[in-house]
Amino acid sequence: MAVNIALAKGRIHKAVMKHLLQSGYEFPTYSDESRKLIFEDATGAVKVTLVKSPDVAVYVERGAADIGIVGEDVLLEEAAGAAVYEILDLGIGRCRMAVAGIAGKKIDFSRRITVGTKYPRIARKFFEENHHGVDIIKLNGSVELAPIVGLSDVIVDIVETGNTLRANGLEVLQYFMDFSARMICNPVSFKLKYDEIKKIVELVKEKDFEA
């Protein structure tokens, strides 16, 4: 039986597809520049569907895909409570979640502060666990602007190199969570296609690779 894989479009899908191709799978219509969203292996063993990150868990949970690969940050923020198995940490797409603010500006965390973020669930959980009162503003892009224009006291966002923060006069105040890409599986597929899925898992575990 063919294994249907949902991949988060972008760095993750490119890294995983490169690995599959190097491992002997053939996808005749695939290229990094292709606008196609579905690719089938020449042997019919694997079908890959490229979807937006927040949709990967939806595809897997509802059976449109047997397994999915997506960042752990997306799973925690968008798919908390989804009925899927998390079966593997791929170790790719590594990044860190951080609280950041205007460089050199002291933040009084003893008072209620305003937080701008794309990740309200993750941010709220962090501040609640640390007994800080916060108001969360959900933003969809250019989170770095929020403290600069006075919209928020701090931001919570993924930080890779920190270059974007520095370019906008911000600095990391605290790192609090590390993330990487995870493989998730539909529970029914895990039973019905165990051998096929295990083959994919073992293949991916054979060597380290980076996005």
Short mmCIF file of C-alpha atoms in Angstrom, two decimals:
data_model
loop_
_atom_site.label_atom_id
_atom_site.label_comp_id
_atom_site.label_asym_id
_atom_site.label_seq_id
_atom_site.Cartn_x
_atom_site.Cartn_y
_atom_site.Cartn_z
CA MET A 1 0.00 0.00 0.00
CA ALA A 2 1.21 3.48 -0.85
CA VAL A 3 2.15 5.78 2.03
CA ASN A 4 0.71 9.28 1.71
CA ILE A 5 2.96 11.94 3.20
CA ALA A 6 1.91 15.53 3.90
CA LEU A 7 4.90 17.88 3.98
CA ALA A 8 4.99 21.47 5.19
CA LYS A 9 5.86 23.62 2.17
CA GLY A 10 9.20 25.39 2.29
CA ARG A 11 12.47 24.44 3.91
CA ILE A 12 11.10 21.25 5.44
CA HIS A 13 9.63 19.82 2.23
CA LYS A 14 12.79 20.62 0.27
CA ALA A 15 15.00 18.89 2.84
CA VAL A 16 12.76 15.82 3.07
CA MET A 17 12.32 15.49 -0.70
CA LYS A 18 16.07 15.77 -1.20
CA HIS A 19 16.57 12.99 1.33
CA LEU A 20 13.96 10.75 -0.30
CA LEU A 21 15.51 11.26 -3.73
CA GLN A 22 18.98 10.47 -2.40
CA SER A 23 17.57 7.34 -0.79
CA GLY A 24 16.37 5.88 -4.08
CA TYR A 25 12.82 7.14 -4.47
CA GLU A 26 12.02 8.66 -7.85
CA PHE A 27 9.54 11.49 -8.33
CA PRO A 28 9.55 12.15 -12.09
CA THR A 29 7.60 15.42 -11.91
CA TYR A 30 9.28 16.90 -8.85
CA SER A 31 11.59 19.90 -8.71
CA ASP A 32 12.09 22.59 -6.08
CA GLU A 33 10.64 25.14 -8.50
CA SER A 34 7.57 23.12 -9.50
CA ARG A 35 4.13 24.57 -8.80
CA LYS A 36 2.65 21.09 -8.46
CA LEU A 37 1.49 20.09 -5.01
CA ILE A 38 1.23 16.30 -5.37
CA PHE A 39 4.08 14.01 -6.41
CA GLU A 40 4.00 10.24 -6.77
CA ASP A 41 6.98 7.94 -6.56
CA ALA A 42 7.62 6.04 -9.81
CA THR A 43 7.03 2.72 -8.02
CA GLY A 44 3.75 3.86 -6.48
CA ALA A 45 5.13 3.31 -2.97
CA VAL A 46 4.94 6.94 -1.82
CA LYS A 47 2.73 9.92 -2.58
CA VAL A 48 3.76 13.35 -1.29
CA THR A 49 1.37 16.27 -0.83
CA LEU A 50 2.71 19.74 -0.12
CA VAL A 51 0.51 21.79 2.20
CA LYS A 52 0.80 24.87 4.39
CA SER A 53 2.30 24.13 7.79
CA PRO A 54 -0.89 24.61 9.86
CA ASP A 55 -2.73 22.12 7.63
CA VAL A 56 -0.33 19.18 8.00
CA ALA A 57 -1.92 17.89 11.22
CA VAL A 58 -5.40 18.34 9.74
CA TYR A 59 -4.51 16.17 6.74
CA VAL A 60 -3.03 13.48 8.99
CA GLU A 61 -5.75 13.54 11.64
CA ARG A 62 -8.52 13.25 9.03
CA GLY A 63 -6.80 10.52 7.04
CA ALA A 64 -5.98 12.52 3.91
CA ALA A 65 -2.35 11.65 4.68
CA ASP A 66 -0.86 8.72 6.58
CA ILE A 67 2.09 10.64 7.95
CA GLY A 68 3.12 14.28 8.03
CA ILE A 69 6.23 16.30 8.69
CA VAL A 70 5.95 19.76 10.21
CA GLY A 71 7.65 22.01 12.74
CA GLU A 72 6.98 21.27 16.39
CA ASP A 73 6.06 24.92 16.91
CA VAL A 74 3.14 24.48 14.49
CA LEU A 75 1.99 21.33 16.28
CA LEU A 76 1.96 23.09 19.64
CA GLU A 77 0.32 26.27 18.36
CA GLU A 78 -2.09 25.06 15.67
CA ALA A 79 -2.69 21.39 16.42
CA ALA A 80 -2.70 21.01 20.20
CA GLY A 81 -4.94 18.08 21.02
CA ALA A 82 -4.98 16.67 17.48
CA ALA A 83 -5.57 12.91 17.39
CA VAL A 84 -2.22 11.98 15.84
CA TYR A 85 0.84 10.06 16.95
CA GLU A 86 4.15 11.91 17.12
CA ILE A 87 6.61 9.23 16.06
CA LEU A 88 9.92 10.90 15.26
CA ASP A 89 12.00 14.01 15.87
CA LEU A 90 13.77 14.57 12.55
CA GLY A 91 16.17 17.12 13.98
CA ILE A 92 15.74 19.45 11.00
CA GLY A 93 14.48 23.01 10.86
CA ARG A 94 15.90 23.69 14.31
CA CYS A 95 14.94 27.04 15.84
CA ARG A 96 14.28 28.66 19.21
CA MET A 97 11.33 30.54 20.64
CA ALA A 98 12.23 33.71 22.50
CA VAL A 99 10.91 36.77 24.26
CA ALA A 100 12.43 39.90 22.69
CA GLY A 101 12.17 43.62 23.24
CA ILE A 102 13.79 46.93 22.40
CA ALA A 103 17.54 46.70 22.97
CA GLY A 104 18.62 48.24 26.26
CA LYS A 105 15.07 48.92 27.46
CA LYS A 106 14.27 47.34 30.81
CA ILE A 107 10.91 45.59 31.01
CA ASP A 108 9.08 45.51 34.34
CA PHE A 109 7.63 42.00 34.42
CA SER A 110 6.05 42.66 37.81
CA ARG A 111 3.28 44.55 36.03
CA ARG A 112 0.91 43.33 33.33
CA ILE A 113 2.60 43.59 29.95
CA THR A 114 1.44 43.39 26.34
CA VAL A 115 2.90 40.72 24.06
CA GLY A 116 2.80 40.71 20.26
CA THR A 117 3.17 37.29 18.66
CA LYS A 118 2.22 34.86 15.92
CA TYR A 119 2.08 32.18 18.63
CA PRO A 120 -0.55 33.23 21.23
CA ARG A 121 -1.02 29.72 22.65
CA ILE A 122 2.70 29.15 23.20
CA ALA A 123 3.24 32.68 24.52
CA ARG A 124 0.35 32.56 26.97
CA LYS A 125 1.44 29.19 28.32
CA PHE A 126 4.99 30.43 28.90
CA PHE A 127 3.97 33.58 30.74
CA GLU A 128 1.31 31.82 32.80
CA GLU A 129 3.81 29.17 33.88
CA ASN A 130 6.11 31.98 34.98
CA HIS A 131 3.30 33.84 36.77
CA HIS A 132 3.42 36.92 34.55
CA GLY A 133 0.18 38.73 33.70
CA VAL A 134 -0.03 39.44 29.97
CA ASP A 135 -2.33 40.72 27.25
CA ILE A 136 -1.71 38.89 23.98
CA ILE A 137 -2.01 40.55 20.59
CA LYS A 138 -2.13 38.06 17.71
CA LEU A 139 -0.07 39.25 14.76
CA ASN A 140 0.39 37.61 11.38
CA GLY A 141 3.61 39.20 10.19
CA SER A 142 6.38 41.72 10.91
CA VAL A 143 6.13 40.97 14.61
CA GLU A 144 9.34 42.96 15.18
CA LEU A 145 7.42 46.19 14.55
CA ALA A 146 5.16 45.80 17.58
CA PRO A 147 7.52 47.14 20.30
CA ILE A 148 8.94 49.79 17.96
CA VAL A 149 5.56 51.42 17.30
CA GLY A 150 4.33 50.96 20.86
CA LEU A 151 1.85 48.20 20.09
CA SER A 152 3.42 45.85 22.62
CA ASP A 153 6.06 45.77 25.34
CA VAL A 154 7.71 42.62 24.01
CA ILE A 155 7.26 40.00 21.32
CA VAL A 156 7.40 36.23 21.33
CA ASP A 157 8.74 34.78 18.11
CA ILE A 158 11.02 32.20 16.55
CA VAL A 159 14.64 33.30 16.45
CA GLU A 160 17.21 31.62 14.21
CA THR A 161 20.19 33.95 13.82
CA GLY A 162 18.86 37.05 15.57
CA ASN A 163 19.83 39.21 12.59
CA THR A 164 16.30 40.49 12.00
CA LEU A 165 15.95 41.48 15.64
CA ARG A 166 19.24 43.37 15.65
CA ALA A 167 18.44 45.10 12.36
CA ASN A 168 15.29 46.49 13.99
CA GLY A 169 16.88 47.52 17.28
CA LEU A 170 15.61 44.56 19.28
CA GLU A 171 17.34 41.97 21.44
CA VAL A 172 16.50 38.58 22.91
CA LEU A 173 15.45 38.85 26.54
CA GLN A 174 14.99 35.13 27.07
CA TYR A 175 15.05 31.92 25.06
CA PHE A 176 12.53 29.46 26.42
CA MET A 177 11.87 26.65 23.94
CA ASP A 178 13.71 24.76 21.19
CA PHE A 179 11.92 23.32 18.17
CA SER A 180 12.59 20.96 15.28
CA ALA A 181 10.53 19.16 12.65
CA ARG A 182 8.46 16.19 13.80
CA MET A 183 6.92 13.26 11.98
CA ILE A 184 3.32 12.58 12.94
CA CYS A 185 1.10 9.66 11.98
CA ASN A 186 -2.59 8.88 11.65
CA PRO A 187 -3.44 6.24 14.31
CA VAL A 188 -5.44 4.08 11.89
CA SER A 189 -2.72 4.25 9.23
CA PHE A 190 -0.15 3.29 11.87
CA LYS A 191 -1.99 0.00 12.32
CA LEU A 192 -2.96 -0.70 8.71
CA LYS A 193 0.28 0.43 7.06
CA TYR A 194 2.72 -0.27 9.88
CA ASP A 195 5.36 -1.99 7.73
CA GLU A 196 5.27 0.67 5.02
CA ILE A 197 5.42 3.51 7.53
CA LYS A 198 8.20 1.81 9.48
CA LYS A 199 10.24 1.64 6.27
CA ILE A 200 9.92 5.41 5.81
CA VAL A 201 10.80 6.04 9.44
CA GLU A 202 13.89 3.85 9.30
CA LEU A 203 14.94 5.48 6.05
CA VAL A 204 14.72 8.95 7.52
CA LYS A 205 16.59 7.86 10.67
CA GLU A 206 19.52 6.47 8.66
CA LYS A 207 21.42 9.74 8.63
CA ASP A 208 21.20 13.30 9.81
CA PHE A 209 20.13 15.96 7.35
CA GLU A 210 19.36 19.62 7.71
CA ALA A 211 16.78 22.01 6.30
#
